[in-house]
mmCIF file of C-alpha atoms in Angstrom:
data_model
loop_
_atom_site.group_PDB
_atom_site.id
_atom_site.type_symbol
_atom_site.label_atom_id
_atom_site.label_comp_id
_atom_site.label_asym_id
_atom_site.label_seq_id
_atom_site.Cartn_x
_atom_site.Cartn_y
_atom_site.Cartn_z
ATOM 1 C CA ASP X 1 -14.345 -49.260 127.989
ATOM 2 C CA GLY X 2 -17.653 -48.148 127.160
ATOM 3 C CA LEU X 3 -19.028 -51.334 124.859
ATOM 4 C CA THR X 4 -17.650 -53.283 128.148
ATOM 5 C CA LYS X 5 -20.017 -51.834 130.596
ATOM 6 C CA PHE X 6 -22.392 -51.745 128.616
ATOM 7 C CA ALA X 7 -22.559 -55.622 127.702
ATOM 8 C CA GLU X 8 -22.249 -55.618 131.801
ATOM 9 C CA LYS X 9 -25.601 -53.991 132.126
ATOM 10 C CA SER X 10 -27.918 -55.603 129.478
ATOM 11 C CA GLU X 11 -26.278 -58.766 130.698
ATOM 12 C CA LYS X 12 -27.616 -57.917 133.692
ATOM 13 C CA ILE X 13 -30.578 -56.540 132.775
ATOM 14 C CA SER X 14 -31.391 -59.786 130.957
ATOM 15 C CA LYS X 15 -30.509 -62.000 133.943
ATOM 16 C CA SER X 16 -33.658 -60.018 135.642
ATOM 17 C CA LEU X 17 -35.464 -60.460 132.884
ATOM 18 C CA VAL X 18 -35.379 -64.455 132.844
ATOM 19 C CA THR X 19 -35.992 -64.415 136.789
ATOM 20 C CA ALA X 20 -38.812 -62.317 135.891
ATOM 21 C CA GLY X 21 -39.615 -64.135 133.037
ATOM 22 C CA ARG X 22 -39.289 -67.667 135.409
ATOM 23 C CA GLY X 23 -41.824 -66.121 138.126
ATOM 24 C CA PHE X 24 -44.915 -64.787 135.617
ATOM 25 C CA THR X 25 -44.913 -68.011 134.504
ATOM 26 C CA ARG X 26 -45.416 -69.478 137.901
ATOM 27 C CA ALA X 27 -47.989 -66.309 138.460
ATOM 28 C CA LEU X 28 -49.303 -66.469 135.153
ATOM 29 C CA THR X 29 -49.387 -69.623 133.261
ATOM 30 C CA MET X 30 -49.941 -72.396 135.281
ATOM 31 C CA PRO X 31 -53.130 -70.793 137.083
ATOM 32 C CA ILE X 32 -54.258 -70.798 133.461
ATOM 33 C CA LEU X 33 -53.395 -74.011 132.811
ATOM 34 C CA ALA X 34 -55.345 -75.253 136.144
ATOM 35 C CA LEU X 35 -58.157 -73.008 134.345
ATOM 36 C CA GLY X 36 -58.342 -74.980 130.934
ATOM 37 C CA VAL X 37 -58.345 -77.810 133.428
ATOM 38 C CA SER X 38 -61.059 -77.359 135.225
ATOM 39 C CA ALA X 39 -63.155 -75.661 132.324
ATOM 40 C CA LEU X 40 -62.532 -79.693 131.035
ATOM 41 C CA LYS X 41 -63.590 -81.080 133.567
ATOM 42 C CA SER X 42 -66.629 -79.634 133.857
ATOM 43 C CA SER X 43 -67.336 -79.962 130.434
ATOM 44 C CA ILE X 44 -66.325 -83.785 130.708
ATOM 45 C CA ASP X 45 -68.987 -83.804 133.643
ATOM 46 C CA TYR X 46 -71.672 -81.412 131.979
ATOM 47 C CA GLU X 47 -71.888 -84.397 129.245
ATOM 48 C CA SER X 48 -72.002 -86.699 131.678
ATOM 49 C CA ALA X 49 -74.795 -85.144 133.610
ATOM 50 C CA PHE X 50 -76.895 -84.499 129.732
ATOM 51 C CA THR X 51 -76.727 -88.149 128.856
ATOM 52 C CA SER X 52 -79.206 -88.847 131.291
ATOM 53 C CA VAL X 53 -81.532 -86.022 130.313
ATOM 54 C CA ARG X 54 -80.716 -87.968 126.602
ATOM 55 C CA LYS X 55 -81.980 -91.771 128.458
ATOM 56 C CA THR X 56 -85.181 -90.433 129.814
ATOM 57 C CA VAL X 57 -85.974 -88.261 128.140
ATOM 58 C CA GLU X 58 -87.732 -88.912 124.317
ATOM 59 C CA ALA X 59 -86.969 -85.510 121.555
ATOM 60 C CA SER X 60 -85.278 -85.166 118.664
ATOM 61 C CA GLU X 61 -81.302 -84.040 118.059
ATOM 62 C CA GLU X 62 -82.921 -79.848 117.496
ATOM 63 C CA GLU X 63 -85.107 -80.807 120.952
ATOM 64 C CA PHE X 64 -81.901 -81.765 122.645
ATOM 65 C CA THR X 65 -79.614 -78.993 121.722
ATOM 66 C CA ALA X 66 -82.974 -76.281 122.407
ATOM 67 C CA LEU X 67 -82.239 -78.119 126.205
ATOM 68 C CA SER X 68 -78.888 -78.225 126.440
ATOM 69 C CA THR X 69 -78.687 -74.346 125.871
ATOM 70 C CA SER X 70 -81.534 -73.974 128.055
ATOM 71 C CA ILE X 71 -79.598 -75.356 131.093
ATOM 72 C CA LYS X 72 -77.091 -74.209 129.905
ATOM 73 C CA GLU X 73 -78.005 -71.378 130.487
ATOM 74 C CA MET X 74 -80.108 -71.346 133.568
ATOM 75 C CA SER X 75 -76.941 -71.647 135.331
ATOM 76 C CA THR X 76 -75.587 -68.771 134.534
ATOM 77 C CA GLN X 77 -79.385 -67.132 136.319
ATOM 78 C CA VAL X 78 -79.600 -69.742 139.726
ATOM 79 C CA ALA X 79 -76.741 -70.867 141.776
ATOM 80 C CA SER X 80 -76.850 -74.310 140.657
ATOM 81 C CA ALA X 81 -74.473 -75.960 138.312
ATOM 82 C CA GLY X 82 -75.221 -77.081 134.848
ATOM 83 C CA THR X 83 -74.541 -80.664 135.727
ATOM 84 C CA GLU X 84 -77.179 -80.239 138.735
ATOM 85 C CA ILE X 85 -80.142 -79.096 136.586
ATOM 86 C CA ALA X 86 -79.065 -81.581 133.645
ATOM 87 C CA GLU X 87 -79.833 -84.459 137.484
ATOM 88 C CA VAL X 88 -83.049 -82.885 137.217
ATOM 89 C CA VAL X 89 -84.349 -82.408 134.020
ATOM 90 C CA ALA X 90 -83.154 -86.262 134.239
ATOM 91 C CA VAL X 91 -85.830 -87.303 136.644
ATOM 92 C CA ALA X 92 -88.393 -85.291 135.150
ATOM 93 C CA GLY X 93 -87.893 -87.146 132.137
ATOM 94 C CA GLN X 94 -87.747 -90.581 134.258
ATOM 95 C CA MET X 95 -91.055 -88.993 135.389
ATOM 96 C CA GLY X 96 -93.126 -88.519 132.469
ATOM 97 C CA ILE X 97 -93.044 -84.452 132.364
ATOM 98 C CA SER X 98 -93.619 -83.576 129.144
ATOM 99 C CA ASN X 99 -90.862 -82.177 126.823
ATOM 100 C CA ASP X 100 -93.441 -78.805 126.692
ATOM 101 C CA HIS X 101 -92.733 -78.055 130.977
ATOM 102 C CA LEU X 102 -89.383 -79.571 131.538
ATOM 103 C CA MET X 103 -87.767 -75.988 131.542
ATOM 104 C CA THR X 104 -90.261 -74.783 133.450
ATOM 105 C CA PHE X 105 -90.187 -78.084 136.030
ATOM 106 C CA ALA X 106 -86.427 -77.558 136.670
ATOM 107 C CA ARG X 107 -86.516 -73.978 137.361
ATOM 108 C CA THR X 108 -88.452 -75.167 140.301
ATOM 109 C CA MET X 109 -87.148 -77.475 141.675
ATOM 110 C CA ILE X 110 -83.843 -76.040 141.652
ATOM 111 C CA ASP X 111 -85.477 -72.444 143.119
ATOM 112 C CA LEU X 112 -87.189 -75.379 146.313
ATOM 113 C CA GLY X 113 -83.714 -77.090 146.099
ATOM 114 C CA ASN X 114 -82.067 -73.482 146.999
ATOM 115 C CA SER X 115 -84.626 -71.335 149.129
ATOM 116 C CA THR X 116 -85.738 -74.862 151.301
ATOM 117 C CA ASP X 117 -84.535 -77.347 153.327
ATOM 118 C CA ILE X 118 -85.118 -79.887 150.392
ATOM 119 C CA VAL X 119 -82.901 -81.104 148.093
ATOM 120 C CA ALA X 120 -83.293 -80.228 144.259
ATOM 121 C CA ASN X 121 -83.487 -84.003 143.031
ATOM 122 C CA GLU X 122 -85.171 -85.308 145.848
ATOM 123 C CA ALA X 123 -88.067 -82.373 145.074
ATOM 124 C CA ALA X 124 -88.185 -83.378 141.855
ATOM 125 C CA LEU X 125 -89.189 -86.549 142.133
ATOM 126 C CA ILE X 126 -91.206 -86.868 144.934
ATOM 127 C CA LEU X 127 -93.230 -83.553 143.688
ATOM 128 C CA ALA X 128 -93.650 -85.051 139.569
ATOM 129 C CA LYS X 129 -94.997 -88.742 141.920
ATOM 130 C CA PHE X 130 -97.415 -85.937 143.820
ATOM 131 C CA ALA X 131 -98.382 -84.454 140.352
ATOM 132 C CA ASN X 132 -99.155 -87.914 139.075
ATOM 133 C CA ILE X 133 -101.307 -89.266 142.169
ATOM 134 C CA THR X 134 -103.340 -86.322 141.869
ATOM 135 C CA LYS X 135 -103.366 -85.906 138.205
ATOM 136 C CA MET X 136 -102.226 -82.434 138.567
ATOM 137 C CA ASN X 137 -101.799 -80.549 135.729
ATOM 138 C CA GLN X 138 -98.110 -80.576 134.095
ATOM 139 C CA ALA X 139 -98.627 -76.227 134.042
ATOM 140 C CA GLN X 140 -98.625 -75.729 137.206
ATOM 141 C CA PHE X 141 -95.501 -77.243 139.258
ATOM 142 C CA GLN X 142 -93.860 -73.361 139.841
ATOM 143 C CA ASN X 143 -97.650 -72.597 141.431
ATOM 144 C CA LEU X 144 -97.432 -76.181 143.678
ATOM 145 C CA GLY X 145 -93.526 -74.966 143.785
ATOM 146 C CA SER X 146 -95.055 -71.816 145.533
ATOM 147 C CA ALA X 147 -97.688 -72.766 147.973
ATOM 148 C CA LEU X 148 -95.369 -75.572 149.211
ATOM 149 C CA VAL X 149 -92.454 -73.264 150.203
ATOM 150 C CA ASP X 150 -95.534 -69.975 151.529
ATOM 151 C CA LEU X 151 -96.233 -72.968 154.000
ATOM 152 C CA GLY X 152 -93.042 -74.186 155.554
ATOM 153 C CA ASN X 153 -93.352 -70.185 155.605
ATOM 154 C CA ASN X 154 -95.542 -69.506 157.796
ATOM 155 C CA TYR X 155 -96.583 -72.736 159.576
ATOM 156 C CA ALA X 156 -94.478 -75.106 162.601
ATOM 157 C CA ALA X 157 -93.517 -76.944 159.411
ATOM 158 C CA THR X 158 -89.987 -76.830 157.257
ATOM 159 C CA GLU X 159 -90.573 -77.942 153.766
ATOM 160 C CA SER X 160 -89.798 -81.418 153.171
ATOM 161 C CA GLN X 161 -92.375 -82.487 156.412
ATOM 162 C CA ILE X 162 -94.951 -81.393 154.550
ATOM 163 C CA LEU X 163 -93.507 -82.674 150.881
ATOM 164 C CA GLU X 164 -93.572 -86.271 153.140
ATOM 165 C CA MET X 165 -97.343 -85.531 154.438
ATOM 166 C CA SER X 166 -97.917 -84.617 151.346
ATOM 167 C CA MET X 167 -96.920 -87.914 149.538
ATOM 168 C CA ARG X 168 -99.173 -89.381 151.836
ATOM 169 C CA LEU X 169 -102.463 -88.086 151.391
ATOM 170 C CA ALA X 170 -101.990 -87.843 148.102
ATOM 171 C CA GLY X 171 -103.292 -91.305 146.570
ATOM 172 C CA ALA X 172 -106.391 -90.546 149.375
ATOM 173 C CA GLY X 173 -106.691 -87.239 149.256
ATOM 174 C CA HIS X 174 -107.235 -87.136 145.163
ATOM 175 C CA GLN X 175 -110.430 -90.031 145.364
ATOM 176 C CA VAL X 176 -111.782 -87.832 147.798
ATOM 177 C CA GLY X 177 -111.548 -84.444 145.797
ATOM 178 C CA LEU X 178 -108.928 -82.148 147.353
ATOM 179 C CA SER X 179 -107.132 -80.963 144.938
ATOM 180 C CA GLU X 180 -103.251 -80.580 145.189
ATOM 181 C CA ALA X 181 -103.262 -76.925 147.508
ATOM 182 C CA GLN X 182 -106.254 -78.271 149.515
ATOM 183 C CA ILE X 183 -103.548 -81.871 149.998
ATOM 184 C CA LEU X 184 -100.755 -79.059 150.988
ATOM 185 C CA GLY X 185 -102.914 -77.826 153.106
ATOM 186 C CA PHE X 186 -104.310 -80.662 155.167
ATOM 187 C CA ALA X 187 -101.074 -82.305 155.852
ATOM 188 C CA THR X 188 -99.275 -78.541 157.025
ATOM 189 C CA ALA X 189 -101.879 -79.210 159.303
ATOM 190 C CA LEU X 190 -100.869 -81.887 160.399
ATOM 191 C CA SER X 191 -97.173 -82.122 160.259
ATOM 192 C CA ALA X 192 -98.232 -78.617 162.407
ATOM 193 C CA VAL X 193 -99.049 -80.246 165.266
ATOM 194 C CA GLY X 194 -96.313 -83.533 165.066
ATOM 195 C CA ILE X 195 -98.653 -85.552 163.851
ATOM 196 C CA LYS X 196 -96.859 -88.607 161.501
#
């Protein structure tokens, strides 16, 4: 009788453990699998974005490895995914930003995208063109970004309005000897009073 009762208790315990196991499988295994699928998709998306970097940047395999590492590291420091950073680096390469300044340029554009009304990719394209037109020293992108944000914060014009007007004035401003900062300042003054 004692063995029969023990066997019945063991069977009940076994059934409850099987039920609990199924619950754990649903509660833990499925989310872990979903996380794995999500990580795989993110990895594929990143590799796809980095392919654009390979197309537009001339570099050795070692330099590409260093770039990829820097992009991934930056994605842990700013509120942007590695894919977005890679897209900015690809635009920078396409617009002729030197390899020495790619990551500083990308960081500045990502910061502009996170703190202004400008999208990072658009900022990259427009500011690279601006720098090319004015023949700006590429080591000055961080200063240019800071000036743009400061003007947007202190005058009645948004950063995108200032940038748009600066692009219109860049060629003529450079020809008459204005610095990049002076062109931005003049563009801000015009934008702030509503001149299109």
